[in-house]
Tab-separated table of C-alpha atoms in Angstrom:
chain	number	residue	atom	x	y	z
A	5	UNK	CA	-32.144	-83.421	-45.743
A	6	UNK	CA	-32.517	-82.680	-42.023
A	7	UNK	CA	-29.637	-80.525	-40.755
A	8	UNK	CA	-27.339	-82.133	-38.180
A	9	UNK	CA	-26.804	-80.492	-34.789
A	10	UNK	CA	-23.482	-79.100	-36.029
A	11	UNK	CA	-24.861	-77.210	-39.034
A	12	UNK	CA	-25.961	-73.595	-39.236
A	13	UNK	CA	-27.715	-74.444	-42.496
A	14	UNK	CA	-31.235	-73.247	-41.581
A	15	UNK	CA	-29.837	-69.728	-41.060
A	16	UNK	CA	-27.823	-69.555	-44.271
A	17	UNK	CA	-30.416	-67.379	-45.975
A	18	UNK	CA	-31.044	-64.779	-43.242
A	19	UNK	CA	-27.407	-64.621	-42.091
A	20	UNK	CA	-26.454	-61.715	-44.406
A	21	UNK	CA	-29.106	-59.573	-42.667
A	22	UNK	CA	-27.967	-60.561	-39.169
A	23	UNK	CA	-25.976	-57.862	-37.403
A	24	UNK	CA	-26.396	-58.974	-33.797
A	25	UNK	CA	-25.982	-62.162	-31.769
A	26	UNK	CA	-27.603	-62.430	-28.345
A	27	UNK	CA	-26.932	-65.163	-25.791
A	28	UNK	CA	-28.442	-66.734	-22.698
A	29	UNK	CA	-25.998	-67.164	-19.794
A	30	UNK	CA	-26.911	-70.124	-17.607
A	31	UNK	CA	-26.060	-73.448	-19.263
A	32	UNK	CA	-25.422	-71.657	-22.543
A	33	UNK	CA	-22.392	-69.402	-22.039
A	34	UNK	CA	-21.534	-70.898	-18.646
A	35	UNK	CA	-22.178	-74.514	-17.505
A	36	UNK	CA	-23.922	-73.363	-14.356
A	37	UNK	CA	-25.985	-76.528	-13.849
A	38	UNK	CA	-22.901	-78.662	-13.244
A	39	UNK	CA	-21.290	-75.954	-11.105
A	40	UNK	CA	-24.497	-75.581	-9.065
A	41	UNK	CA	-24.714	-79.328	-8.462
A	42	UNK	CA	-21.100	-79.574	-7.259
A	43	UNK	CA	-21.618	-76.651	-4.883
A	44	UNK	CA	-24.857	-78.175	-3.593
A	45	UNK	CA	-23.207	-81.547	-2.950
A	46	UNK	CA	-20.357	-79.895	-1.016
A	47	UNK	CA	-22.661	-77.740	1.093
A	48	UNK	CA	-25.039	-80.638	1.752
A	49	UNK	CA	-22.123	-82.769	2.955
A	50	UNK	CA	-20.993	-79.996	5.313
A	51	UNK	CA	-24.505	-79.588	6.702
A	52	UNK	CA	-24.908	-83.337	7.161
A	53	UNK	CA	-21.674	-83.378	9.150
A	54	UNK	CA	-23.149	-80.825	11.547
A	55	UNK	CA	-26.552	-82.571	11.687
A	56	UNK	CA	-25.907	-86.340	11.930
A	57	UNK	CA	-29.594	-87.221	11.800
A	58	UNK	CA	-29.958	-85.974	8.214
A	59	UNK	CA	-28.017	-87.356	5.258
A	60	UNK	CA	-26.361	-85.229	2.598
A	61	UNK	CA	-28.502	-86.956	-0.044
A	62	UNK	CA	-31.719	-85.938	1.727
A	63	UNK	CA	-30.516	-82.346	2.118
A	64	UNK	CA	-29.536	-82.094	-1.546
A	65	UNK	CA	-32.702	-83.694	-2.912
A	66	UNK	CA	-34.911	-81.576	-0.652
A	67	UNK	CA	-33.141	-78.425	-1.773
A	68	UNK	CA	-33.545	-79.363	-5.454
A	69	UNK	CA	-37.284	-79.971	-5.136
A	70	UNK	CA	-37.829	-76.849	-3.030
A	71	UNK	CA	-35.773	-74.670	-5.345
A	72	UNK	CA	-37.607	-75.935	-8.422
A	73	UNK	CA	-40.964	-75.327	-6.772
A	74	UNK	CA	-40.289	-71.826	-5.458
A	75	UNK	CA	-38.273	-70.432	-8.367
A	76	UNK	CA	-40.815	-71.968	-10.741
A	77	UNK	CA	-43.468	-69.889	-8.988
A	78	UNK	CA	-41.203	-66.827	-8.718
A	79	UNK	CA	-43.809	-64.095	-9.194
A	80	UNK	CA	-46.000	-65.380	-6.373
A	81	UNK	CA	-43.568	-67.142	-4.055
A	82	UNK	CA	-40.357	-65.075	-4.206
A	83	UNK	CA	-40.865	-61.703	-5.890
A	84	UNK	CA	-42.846	-60.304	-2.901
A	85	UNK	CA	-39.767	-60.797	-0.688
A	86	UNK	CA	-38.287	-57.711	-2.338
A	87	UNK	CA	-34.718	-58.767	-3.139
A	88	UNK	CA	-32.901	-61.665	-4.736
A	89	UNK	CA	-30.819	-62.133	-1.582
A	90	UNK	CA	-33.990	-62.527	0.460
A	91	UNK	CA	-35.375	-64.957	-2.113
A	92	UNK	CA	-32.288	-67.157	-1.942
A	93	UNK	CA	-32.372	-67.146	1.851
A	94	UNK	CA	-36.041	-68.118	1.800
A	95	UNK	CA	-35.422	-71.038	-0.572
A	96	UNK	CA	-32.658	-72.397	1.640
A	97	UNK	CA	-34.577	-71.813	4.859
A	98	UNK	CA	-37.634	-73.610	3.465
A	99	UNK	CA	-35.600	-76.526	2.124
A	100	UNK	CA	-33.675	-77.031	5.357
A	101	UNK	CA	-36.810	-76.864	7.455
A	102	UNK	CA	-38.394	-79.521	5.240
A	103	UNK	CA	-35.274	-81.642	5.725
A	104	UNK	CA	-35.537	-81.235	9.512
A	105	UNK	CA	-32.783	-78.629	9.994
A	106	UNK	CA	-33.264	-75.268	11.732
A	107	UNK	CA	-30.544	-72.596	11.491
A	108	UNK	CA	-30.415	-69.212	13.197
A	109	UNK	CA	-30.186	-66.050	11.073
A	110	UNK	CA	-26.395	-65.830	11.265
A	111	UNK	CA	-25.888	-69.476	10.354
A	112	UNK	CA	-28.390	-69.281	7.508
A	113	UNK	CA	-26.787	-66.138	6.063
A	114	UNK	CA	-23.311	-67.670	6.199
A	115	UNK	CA	-24.566	-70.854	4.592
A	116	UNK	CA	-26.324	-69.048	1.724
A	117	UNK	CA	-23.240	-66.895	1.093
A	118	UNK	CA	-21.004	-69.982	1.055
A	119	UNK	CA	-23.226	-71.697	-1.519
A	120	UNK	CA	-23.124	-68.633	-3.788
A	121	UNK	CA	-19.362	-68.199	-3.324
A	122	UNK	CA	-18.617	-71.816	-4.212
A	123	UNK	CA	-20.517	-71.429	-7.495
A	124	UNK	CA	-18.906	-68.144	-8.478
A	125	UNK	CA	-15.418	-69.368	-7.589
A	126	UNK	CA	-15.842	-72.397	-9.874
A	127	UNK	CA	-16.372	-70.283	-13.018
A	128	UNK	CA	-13.185	-69.941	-15.056
A	129	UNK	CA	-12.414	-68.404	-18.458
A	130	UNK	CA	-12.208	-70.902	-21.329
A	131	UNK	CA	-9.497	-69.548	-23.659
A	132	UNK	CA	-11.100	-70.909	-26.844
A	133	UNK	CA	-14.438	-69.345	-25.891
A	134	UNK	CA	-12.872	-65.975	-25.062
A	135	UNK	CA	-11.006	-66.021	-28.378
A	136	UNK	CA	-14.193	-66.859	-30.286
A	137	UNK	CA	-16.015	-63.928	-28.719
A	138	UNK	CA	-13.141	-61.612	-29.525
A	139	UNK	CA	-13.500	-62.619	-33.188
A	140	UNK	CA	-17.286	-62.327	-33.175
A	141	UNK	CA	-17.222	-58.893	-31.505
A	142	UNK	CA	-15.219	-57.544	-34.436
A	143	UNK	CA	-18.107	-58.341	-36.783
A	144	UNK	CA	-21.361	-58.513	-34.801
A	145	UNK	CA	-22.969	-56.596	-31.987
A	146	UNK	CA	-23.126	-58.976	-29.031
A	147	UNK	CA	-25.529	-58.992	-26.118
A	148	UNK	CA	-27.100	-61.094	-23.387
A	149	UNK	CA	-30.712	-61.734	-22.411
A	150	UNK	CA	-30.968	-63.679	-19.155
A	151	UNK	CA	-33.656	-64.445	-16.610
A	152	UNK	CA	-31.121	-63.943	-13.821
A	153	UNK	CA	-30.470	-60.907	-11.617
A	154	UNK	CA	-28.084	-58.102	-12.499
A	155	UNK	CA	-25.359	-58.527	-9.863
A	156	UNK	CA	-25.007	-62.291	-10.163
A	157	UNK	CA	-25.110	-62.398	-13.951
A	158	UNK	CA	-22.549	-59.637	-14.459
A	159	UNK	CA	-20.298	-61.348	-11.928
A	160	UNK	CA	-20.586	-64.635	-13.834
A	161	UNK	CA	-19.623	-62.950	-17.106
A	162	UNK	CA	-16.632	-61.272	-15.437
A	163	UNK	CA	-15.486	-64.572	-13.933
A	164	UNK	CA	-15.747	-66.213	-17.355
A	165	UNK	CA	-13.759	-63.399	-19.011
A	166	UNK	CA	-16.674	-62.551	-21.326
A	167	UNK	CA	-18.069	-59.308	-19.889
A	168	UNK	CA	-16.059	-56.943	-22.180
A	169	UNK	CA	-17.622	-58.372	-25.347
A	170	UNK	CA	-21.277	-57.614	-24.609
A	171	UNK	CA	-22.764	-54.240	-25.458
A	172	UNK	CA	-25.948	-54.907	-23.491
A	173	UNK	CA	-26.841	-57.348	-20.721
A	174	UNK	CA	-30.589	-57.553	-20.122
A	175	UNK	CA	-31.354	-59.213	-16.770
A	176	UNK	CA	-35.059	-60.000	-16.631
A	177	UNK	CA	-35.371	-61.182	-13.020
A	178	UNK	CA	-37.224	-58.511	-11.090
A	179	UNK	CA	-37.783	-56.319	-14.156
A	180	UNK	CA	-41.421	-57.087	-14.890
A	181	UNK	CA	-41.252	-59.843	-17.512
A	182	UNK	CA	-39.047	-62.897	-17.837
A	183	UNK	CA	-38.359	-65.044	-20.889
A	184	UNK	CA	-40.258	-66.375	-22.812
A	185	UNK	CA	-42.106	-63.036	-22.697
A	186	UNK	CA	-40.931	-60.908	-25.645
A	187	UNK	CA	-40.139	-57.864	-23.463
A	188	UNK	CA	-36.536	-58.781	-22.485
A	189	UNK	CA	-35.687	-59.768	-26.078
A	190	UNK	CA	-37.111	-56.511	-27.380
A	191	UNK	CA	-35.280	-54.558	-24.671
A	192	UNK	CA	-31.957	-55.911	-25.973
A	193	UNK	CA	-32.940	-54.972	-29.533
A	194	UNK	CA	-33.819	-51.471	-28.378
A	195	UNK	CA	-30.533	-51.139	-26.479
A	196	UNK	CA	-28.599	-52.059	-29.620
A	197	UNK	CA	-30.854	-50.149	-32.055
A	198	UNK	CA	-31.606	-53.242	-34.154
A	199	UNK	CA	-34.768	-54.966	-35.325
A	200	UNK	CA	-35.564	-58.453	-33.968
A	201	UNK	CA	-35.125	-60.025	-37.416
A	202	UNK	CA	-31.501	-58.810	-37.420
A	203	UNK	CA	-30.695	-60.910	-34.334
A	204	UNK	CA	-29.723	-64.467	-33.587
A	205	UNK	CA	-30.524	-65.678	-30.093
A	206	UNK	CA	-28.530	-68.595	-28.653
A	207	UNK	CA	-29.963	-70.469	-25.673
A	208	UNK	CA	-30.427	-73.892	-24.088
A	209	UNK	CA	-34.038	-73.925	-22.840
A	210	UNK	CA	-36.690	-74.711	-25.425
A	211	UNK	CA	-39.581	-72.698	-24.000
A	212	UNK	CA	-37.775	-69.725	-22.458
A	213	UNK	CA	-35.069	-69.332	-25.089
A	214	UNK	CA	-36.060	-70.891	-28.391
A	215	UNK	CA	-39.836	-70.499	-28.408
A	216	UNK	CA	-39.489	-67.137	-26.672
A	217	UNK	CA	-36.948	-65.749	-29.152
A	218	UNK	CA	-38.928	-66.989	-32.154
A	219	UNK	CA	-42.153	-65.419	-30.846
A	220	UNK	CA	-40.269	-62.142	-30.346
A	221	UNK	CA	-39.130	-62.200	-33.983
A	222	UNK	CA	-35.496	-63.280	-33.492
A	223	UNK	CA	-33.722	-66.224	-35.156
A	224	UNK	CA	-33.269	-68.855	-32.398
A	225	UNK	CA	-30.273	-71.185	-32.114
A	226	UNK	CA	-30.657	-74.103	-29.707
A	227	UNK	CA	-27.803	-75.559	-27.636
A	228	UNK	CA	-28.991	-79.093	-26.869
A	229	UNK	CA	-26.277	-81.516	-25.671
A	230	UNK	CA	-28.390	-84.584	-26.460
A	231	UNK	CA	-29.049	-83.410	-30.020
A	232	UNK	CA	-32.750	-84.235	-29.732
A	233	UNK	CA	-35.075	-82.958	-32.452
A	234	UNK	CA	-37.024	-79.802	-31.628
A	235	UNK	CA	-40.495	-80.304	-30.145
A	236	UNK	CA	-41.917	-77.564	-32.377
A	237	UNK	CA	-42.782	-77.896	-36.038
A	238	UNK	CA	-40.607	-74.975	-37.208
A	239	UNK	CA	-37.062	-75.874	-38.375
A	240	UNK	CA	-34.599	-74.963	-35.628
A	241	UNK	CA	-30.855	-74.566	-35.845
A	242	UNK	CA	-29.307	-76.655	-33.090
A	243	UNK	CA	-25.850	-77.533	-31.800
A	244	UNK	CA	-24.713	-80.052	-29.227
A	245	UNK	CA	-22.338	-77.586	-27.540
A	246	UNK	CA	-21.501	-73.914	-27.274
A	247	UNK	CA	-18.087	-74.664	-28.811
A	248	UNK	CA	-19.593	-76.100	-32.017
A	249	UNK	CA	-22.020	-73.170	-32.244
A	250	UNK	CA	-19.205	-70.640	-31.836
A	251	UNK	CA	-17.121	-72.366	-34.514
A	252	UNK	CA	-19.986	-72.042	-36.986
A	253	UNK	CA	-20.617	-68.408	-36.058
A	254	UNK	CA	-16.922	-67.575	-36.379
A	255	UNK	CA	-16.887	-69.223	-39.796
A	256	UNK	CA	-19.701	-66.912	-40.885
A	257	UNK	CA	-17.969	-63.932	-39.266
A	258	UNK	CA	-14.773	-64.628	-41.213
A	259	UNK	CA	-16.681	-63.989	-44.455
A	260	UNK	CA	-18.069	-60.625	-43.288
A	261	UNK	CA	-16.411	-57.193	-43.077
A	262	UNK	CA	-15.004	-55.938	-39.786
A	263	UNK	CA	-17.258	-53.467	-38.006
A	264	UNK	CA	-16.273	-49.822	-38.297
A	265	UNK	CA	-16.608	-49.360	-34.552
A	266	UNK	CA	-15.581	-52.212	-32.280
A	267	UNK	CA	-16.710	-52.496	-28.662
A	268	UNK	CA	-14.212	-51.281	-26.108
């Protein structure tokens, strides 16, 4: 029988050997896509108010297409700029120019900072999620592997109340290789002194997270809100939400001994 999105059944056999659970951040631990969209809509509306000839819808859609194009070609288009702050400024500057808006350096910097601040301010701890991680941390080593940058990703975890539970946070952006390359997955394993086959990896993107983790030798767990079947042939554990995934993991954790040394 095909497992439902709420079952951890495909991992029943390897679970006794699993000592470590690793997570993606964006749209896995934190619903950043929805937060990003709300911030974009607010900023686009403010810009449209100052530039009556351009609608908020045009500003937002132009930013989305420009952001997808430039971040999708990160190594060539953005990495040479030297910093993530410069990359974000360049994306906004390019998008606004394409929408017919020119800002001076001060205005552009203030605008980029406002967009980032709106997103960070919207992240709030979810008590049930924090409690689940407290229970999991008593049994498993926990870590993060993200394609984001160090400052932003640590700040997101702090805002969500989750930072204390992770013993390593591997931020791949700007560090040579990004998911789905095996290097960031293996870096987390090295940090925690575990083998890849001892790790679950929970993420939302099929190629970067699920295919990447499997190729690196980890057991992937897919968060897919639509519950669609996996595009690959290999059986894949999947859940429709982080909450349902955490409930299943906590159920497994309840049947395992407490770790001798808990993270501080």
